[in-house]
Amino acid sequence: MLLIDGSEGEGGGQIVRSSLSLALMTGTPVRIDNIRAKRTKPGLMRQHLTAVLAAAELGRAELKGAALGSSRLTFVPKQKVEGGNFKFRIGTAGSTMLVLQTVLPPLLLAREPSQIILEGGTHNPLAPPFEFVQRSFAPLIAKMGATIDLKLIRPGFFPAGGGRCEVSIKPATSLGPLTLLERGKLQSQHARAMVANLPLKIAERECLRVTQSLNWEARCGHAGAWEQSHSPGNALFAELEFEHVTEVCSALGERGKPADHVADEVVAAVTRYFSTDAPVGEYLADQLLLPLGLGAHFGTGGGAFRTGPLSEHSLTHINLLQQFLHINIETKDAGGGSVIVEVQR
C-alpha cells in the first residue's frame, strides 16, 4: 500500500483527488494521512467526500475513513474502470469541476464511453470554473486522442449550489503526446460577463471595465444572463484564443464586492498571462500534468509544455505523480520568465 502524506507541499485537496485517480489507474491501494492539513478547515469536506465516493464507485473500491472531516483515508480499488453512466451529486455548492477532476483521468482510458451528470457548484472560488474546463482544458485532451463534451445545464453558486452539468467522454486506447511550447497567433479575445438572478447592468459594467482597461474594442465585451439558477450569481471571463491554446481568466462576484473589483481581478489575470509569452497559464499547467503523466506511463504519450514559474500546487503535483507512475518529469528554465516541463517515461 502506498502511503501519501496530505500535508506535503501545498497540503490541499489536489493531493486527495489525484491520489484517487492514480490509484484507480494503476490499481494501487493507497492511504492518505493528514488530509488537507494546511487548510483552515482540514479533513474531507463535502466536495472531497463526493470525489472519494465517486472514485470508489468507478473502481468498486474498499474505503476506510470516508466521512466528513476525516483526516485519513484508505482506498483499495478492486476492478479496472470500465466507463458507463454516472451521476454524482455533491448536495452543497461544492465544486463539480473538482469532482470531475478526480474521475475524468481513468475514464479517458476506460474500455467504454461514459456519460456523467454532476450536480453542485459550477462556479466556485479556488476551483476551475466550467468554462475553463470546456474551453481551455478539453480541447488539449482532444489533441491527445480522447474527447470530452461538456454542457452547462444550470449554473450553481454558493450557498445554494444546485448547478448541473453533463459530460460525455469518448475514451482513447492510449493518450498520445502533447507538445505545447508556443501560443501561435492570437485568433480572438473577448470578455463575457454573466449574471443569475441579478441585474444585467452588473455584467454590462464588468464588460465595459475590462474592455476599457485592456484597450479592447467595445464589441469584445458580451453581457448575458443565466436562467433557472437556484441562487444569485455572477461570473466574468476573459477568453484569449490563440492558434495552439486558449486561456480563460475568470473572477466571481459575491455579496458586497463591487463589479469593478470583479473586472479588475480578470484584468490582473490577463496581465499576468501576458507577462511572459508562455502558452500554458498557471492553472492549466497543473491540469495538464496528470494526463501527460498517464500518457507517458501507459503508452507512448507524455510531451512537454512551456509555462510561467511553477506554483507550489504544480510542484506538489509533480512529486505525487512520480510516486505513482514510472515517469520522469524535468523542468528547465526557458528564459523570459518561462519554464519548460517535460514528461516522459
mmCIF file of N, CA, C and O in Angstrom, residues 32-70:
data_model
loop_
_atom_site.group_PDB
_atom_site.id
_atom_site.type_symbol
_atom_site.label_atom_id
_atom_site.label_comp_id
_atom_site.label_asym_id
_atom_site.label_seq_id
_atom_site.Cartn_x
_atom_site.Cartn_y
_atom_site.Cartn_z
ATOM 1 N N ILE A 32 -4.013 7.873 2.589
ATOM 2 C CA ILE A 32 -3.673 9.287 2.626
ATOM 3 C C ILE A 32 -3.855 9.778 4.056
ATOM 4 O O ILE A 32 -4.947 9.698 4.616
ATOM 5 N N ASP A 33 -2.785 10.261 4.653
ATOM 6 C CA ASP A 33 -2.826 10.817 6.004
ATOM 7 C C ASP A 33 -2.782 12.344 5.949
ATOM 8 O O ASP A 33 -2.371 12.939 4.944
ATOM 9 N N ASN A 34 -3.200 12.977 7.043
ATOM 10 C CA ASN A 34 -3.115 14.443 7.167
ATOM 11 C C ASN A 34 -3.816 15.159 6.007
ATOM 12 O O ASN A 34 -3.271 16.095 5.411
ATOM 13 N N ILE A 35 -5.019 14.708 5.693
ATOM 14 C CA ILE A 35 -5.757 15.245 4.549
ATOM 15 C C ILE A 35 -6.030 16.738 4.725
ATOM 16 O O ILE A 35 -6.533 17.171 5.757
ATOM 17 N N ARG A 36 -5.646 17.515 3.723
ATOM 18 C CA ARG A 36 -5.873 18.965 3.695
ATOM 19 C C ARG A 36 -5.363 19.627 4.974
ATOM 20 O O ARG A 36 -5.991 20.536 5.521
ATOM 21 N N ALA A 37 -4.215 19.192 5.435
ATOM 22 C CA ALA A 37 -3.686 19.655 6.718
ATOM 23 C C ALA A 37 -3.367 21.145 6.735
ATOM 24 O O ALA A 37 -3.364 21.764 7.803
ATOM 25 N N LYS A 38 -3.095 21.729 5.581
ATOM 26 C CA LYS A 38 -2.711 23.132 5.538
ATOM 27 C C LYS A 38 -3.880 24.066 5.233
ATOM 28 O O LYS A 38 -3.675 25.251 4.953
ATOM 29 N N ARG A 39 -5.094 23.543 5.283
ATOM 30 C CA ARG A 39 -6.264 24.373 5.053
ATOM 31 C C ARG A 39 -6.867 24.833 6.374
ATOM 32 O O ARG A 39 -6.667 24.215 7.414
ATOM 33 N N THR A 40 -7.643 25.909 6.323
ATOM 34 C CA THR A 40 -8.262 26.446 7.538
ATOM 35 C C THR A 40 -9.160 25.413 8.195
ATOM 36 O O THR A 40 -9.183 25.269 9.427
ATOM 37 N N LYS A 41 -9.907 24.688 7.363
ATOM 38 C CA LYS A 41 -10.733 23.580 7.842
ATOM 39 C C LYS A 41 -10.174 22.292 7.251
ATOM 40 O O LYS A 41 -10.537 21.906 6.142
ATOM 41 N N PRO A 42 -9.267 21.613 7.958
ATOM 42 C CA PRO A 42 -8.646 20.401 7.411
ATOM 43 C C PRO A 42 -9.627 19.240 7.342
ATOM 44 O O PRO A 42 -10.735 19.299 7.878
ATOM 45 N N GLY A 43 -9.190 18.164 6.674
ATOM 46 C CA GLY A 43 -10.032 16.980 6.537
ATOM 47 C C GLY A 43 -10.930 17.060 5.316
ATOM 48 O O GLY A 43 -10.941 18.049 4.575
ATOM 49 N N LEU A 44 -11.688 16.001 5.096
ATOM 50 C CA LEU A 44 -12.573 15.916 3.931
ATOM 51 C C LEU A 44 -13.795 16.810 4.103
ATOM 52 O O LEU A 44 -14.533 16.690 5.085
ATOM 53 N N MET A 45 -14.016 17.709 3.141
ATOM 54 C CA MET A 45 -15.257 18.466 3.081
ATOM 55 C C MET A 45 -16.192 17.781 2.091
ATOM 56 O O MET A 45 -15.840 16.769 1.481
ATOM 57 N N ARG A 46 -17.386 18.341 1.933
ATOM 58 C CA ARG A 46 -18.418 17.650 1.140
ATOM 59 C C ARG A 46 -17.962 17.345 -0.275
ATOM 60 O O ARG A 46 -18.158 16.231 -0.767
ATOM 61 N N GLN A 47 -17.338 18.291 -0.952
ATOM 62 C CA GLN A 47 -16.930 18.037 -2.336
ATOM 63 C C GLN A 47 -15.829 16.984 -2.406
ATOM 64 O O GLN A 47 -15.784 16.180 -3.346
ATOM 65 N N HIS A 48 -14.945 16.943 -1.389
ATOM 66 C CA HIS A 48 -13.893 15.925 -1.377
ATOM 67 C C HIS A 48 -14.486 14.551 -1.109
ATOM 68 O O HIS A 48 -14.086 13.558 -1.729
ATOM 69 N N LEU A 49 -15.459 14.499 -0.207
ATOM 70 C CA LEU A 49 -16.103 13.220 0.088
ATOM 71 C C LEU A 49 -16.861 12.712 -1.132
ATOM 72 O O LEU A 49 -16.838 11.511 -1.433
ATOM 73 N N THR A 50 -17.519 13.611 -1.859
ATOM 74 C CA THR A 50 -18.195 13.207 -3.092
ATOM 75 C C THR A 50 -17.206 12.640 -4.091
ATOM 76 O O THR A 50 -17.471 11.638 -4.756
ATOM 77 N N ALA A 51 -16.027 13.261 -4.196
ATOM 78 C CA ALA A 51 -14.994 12.754 -5.100
ATOM 79 C C ALA A 51 -14.512 11.373 -4.668
ATOM 80 O O ALA A 51 -14.306 10.483 -5.503
ATOM 81 N N VAL A 52 -14.361 11.168 -3.364
ATOM 82 C CA VAL A 52 -13.951 9.858 -2.849
ATOM 83 C C VAL A 52 -14.987 8.797 -3.202
ATOM 84 O O VAL A 52 -14.651 7.710 -3.709
ATOM 85 N N LEU A 53 -16.252 9.091 -2.952
ATOM 86 C CA LEU A 53 -17.313 8.117 -3.222
ATOM 87 C C LEU A 53 -17.469 7.865 -4.724
ATOM 88 O O LEU A 53 -17.760 6.742 -5.144
ATOM 89 N N ALA A 54 -17.267 8.916 -5.525
ATOM 90 C CA ALA A 54 -17.339 8.757 -6.980
ATOM 91 C C ALA A 54 -16.219 7.847 -7.470
ATOM 92 O O ALA A 54 -16.443 6.936 -8.283
ATOM 93 N N ALA A 55 -15.007 8.068 -6.980
ATOM 94 C CA ALA A 55 -13.880 7.220 -7.372
ATOM 95 C C ALA A 55 -14.092 5.786 -6.920
ATOM 96 O O ALA A 55 -13.768 4.831 -7.646
ATOM 97 N N ALA A 56 -14.650 5.613 -5.738
ATOM 98 C CA ALA A 56 -14.917 4.269 -5.235
ATOM 99 C C ALA A 56 -15.933 3.554 -6.106
ATOM 100 O O ALA A 56 -15.827 2.346 -6.347
ATOM 101 N N GLU A 57 -16.926 4.293 -6.598
ATOM 102 C CA GLU A 57 -17.931 3.692 -7.481
ATOM 103 C C GLU A 57 -17.291 3.224 -8.782
ATOM 104 O O GLU A 57 -17.595 2.130 -9.281
ATOM 105 N N LEU A 58 -16.380 4.017 -9.322
ATOM 106 C CA LEU A 58 -15.731 3.642 -10.573
ATOM 107 C C LEU A 58 -14.908 2.374 -10.424
ATOM 108 O O LEU A 58 -14.878 1.540 -11.339
ATOM 109 N N GLY A 59 -14.216 2.235 -9.304
ATOM 110 C CA GLY A 59 -13.295 1.106 -9.133
ATOM 111 C C GLY A 59 -13.747 0.080 -8.129
ATOM 112 O O GLY A 59 -12.960 -0.790 -7.736
ATOM 113 N N ARG A 60 -15.034 0.158 -7.684
ATOM 114 C CA ARG A 60 -15.571 -0.772 -6.674
ATOM 115 C C ARG A 60 -14.599 -0.882 -5.492
ATOM 116 O O ARG A 60 -14.292 -1.977 -5.011
ATOM 117 N N ALA A 61 -14.121 0.270 -5.057
ATOM 118 C CA ALA A 61 -13.044 0.291 -4.069
ATOM 119 C C ALA A 61 -13.551 0.071 -2.646
ATOM 120 O O ALA A 61 -14.682 0.432 -2.305
ATOM 121 N N GLU A 62 -12.689 -0.505 -1.826
ATOM 122 C CA GLU A 62 -12.933 -0.592 -0.387
ATOM 123 C C GLU A 62 -12.452 0.709 0.246
ATOM 124 O O GLU A 62 -11.375 1.213 -0.078
ATOM 125 N N LEU A 63 -13.243 1.234 1.182
ATOM 126 C CA LEU A 63 -12.932 2.516 1.797
ATOM 127 C C LEU A 63 -12.866 2.402 3.311
ATOM 128 O O LEU A 63 -13.660 1.687 3.928
ATOM 129 N N LYS A 64 -11.950 3.155 3.888
ATOM 130 C CA LYS A 64 -11.926 3.388 5.325
ATOM 131 C C LYS A 64 -11.645 4.871 5.546
ATOM 132 O O LYS A 64 -10.757 5.438 4.911
ATOM 133 N N GLY A 65 -12.422 5.481 6.411
ATOM 134 C CA GLY A 65 -12.222 6.900 6.690
ATOM 135 C C GLY A 65 -12.975 7.821 5.763
ATOM 136 O O GLY A 65 -12.703 9.027 5.749
ATOM 137 N N ALA A 66 -13.932 7.305 4.996
ATOM 138 C CA ALA A 66 -14.686 8.146 4.066
ATOM 139 C C ALA A 66 -15.834 8.821 4.809
ATOM 140 O O ALA A 66 -16.984 8.379 4.779
ATOM 141 N N ALA A 67 -15.521 9.920 5.499
ATOM 142 C CA ALA A 67 -16.516 10.646 6.288
ATOM 143 C C ALA A 67 -16.132 12.115 6.326
ATOM 144 O O ALA A 67 -14.950 12.472 6.186
ATOM 145 N N LEU A 68 -17.118 12.987 6.503
ATOM 146 C CA LEU A 68 -16.840 14.414 6.594
ATOM 147 C C LEU A 68 -15.871 14.696 7.742
ATOM 148 O O LEU A 68 -16.025 14.174 8.848
ATOM 149 N N GLY A 69 -14.859 15.492 7.454
ATOM 150 C CA GLY A 69 -13.881 15.863 8.457
ATOM 151 C C GLY A 69 -12.755 14.875 8.656
ATOM 152 O O GLY A 69 -11.802 15.153 9.398
ATOM 153 N N SER A 70 -12.833 13.721 7.994
ATOM 154 C CA SER A 70 -11.811 12.695 8.177
ATOM 155 C C SER A 70 -10.447 13.195 7.692
ATOM 156 O O SER A 70 -10.325 13.797 6.627
#
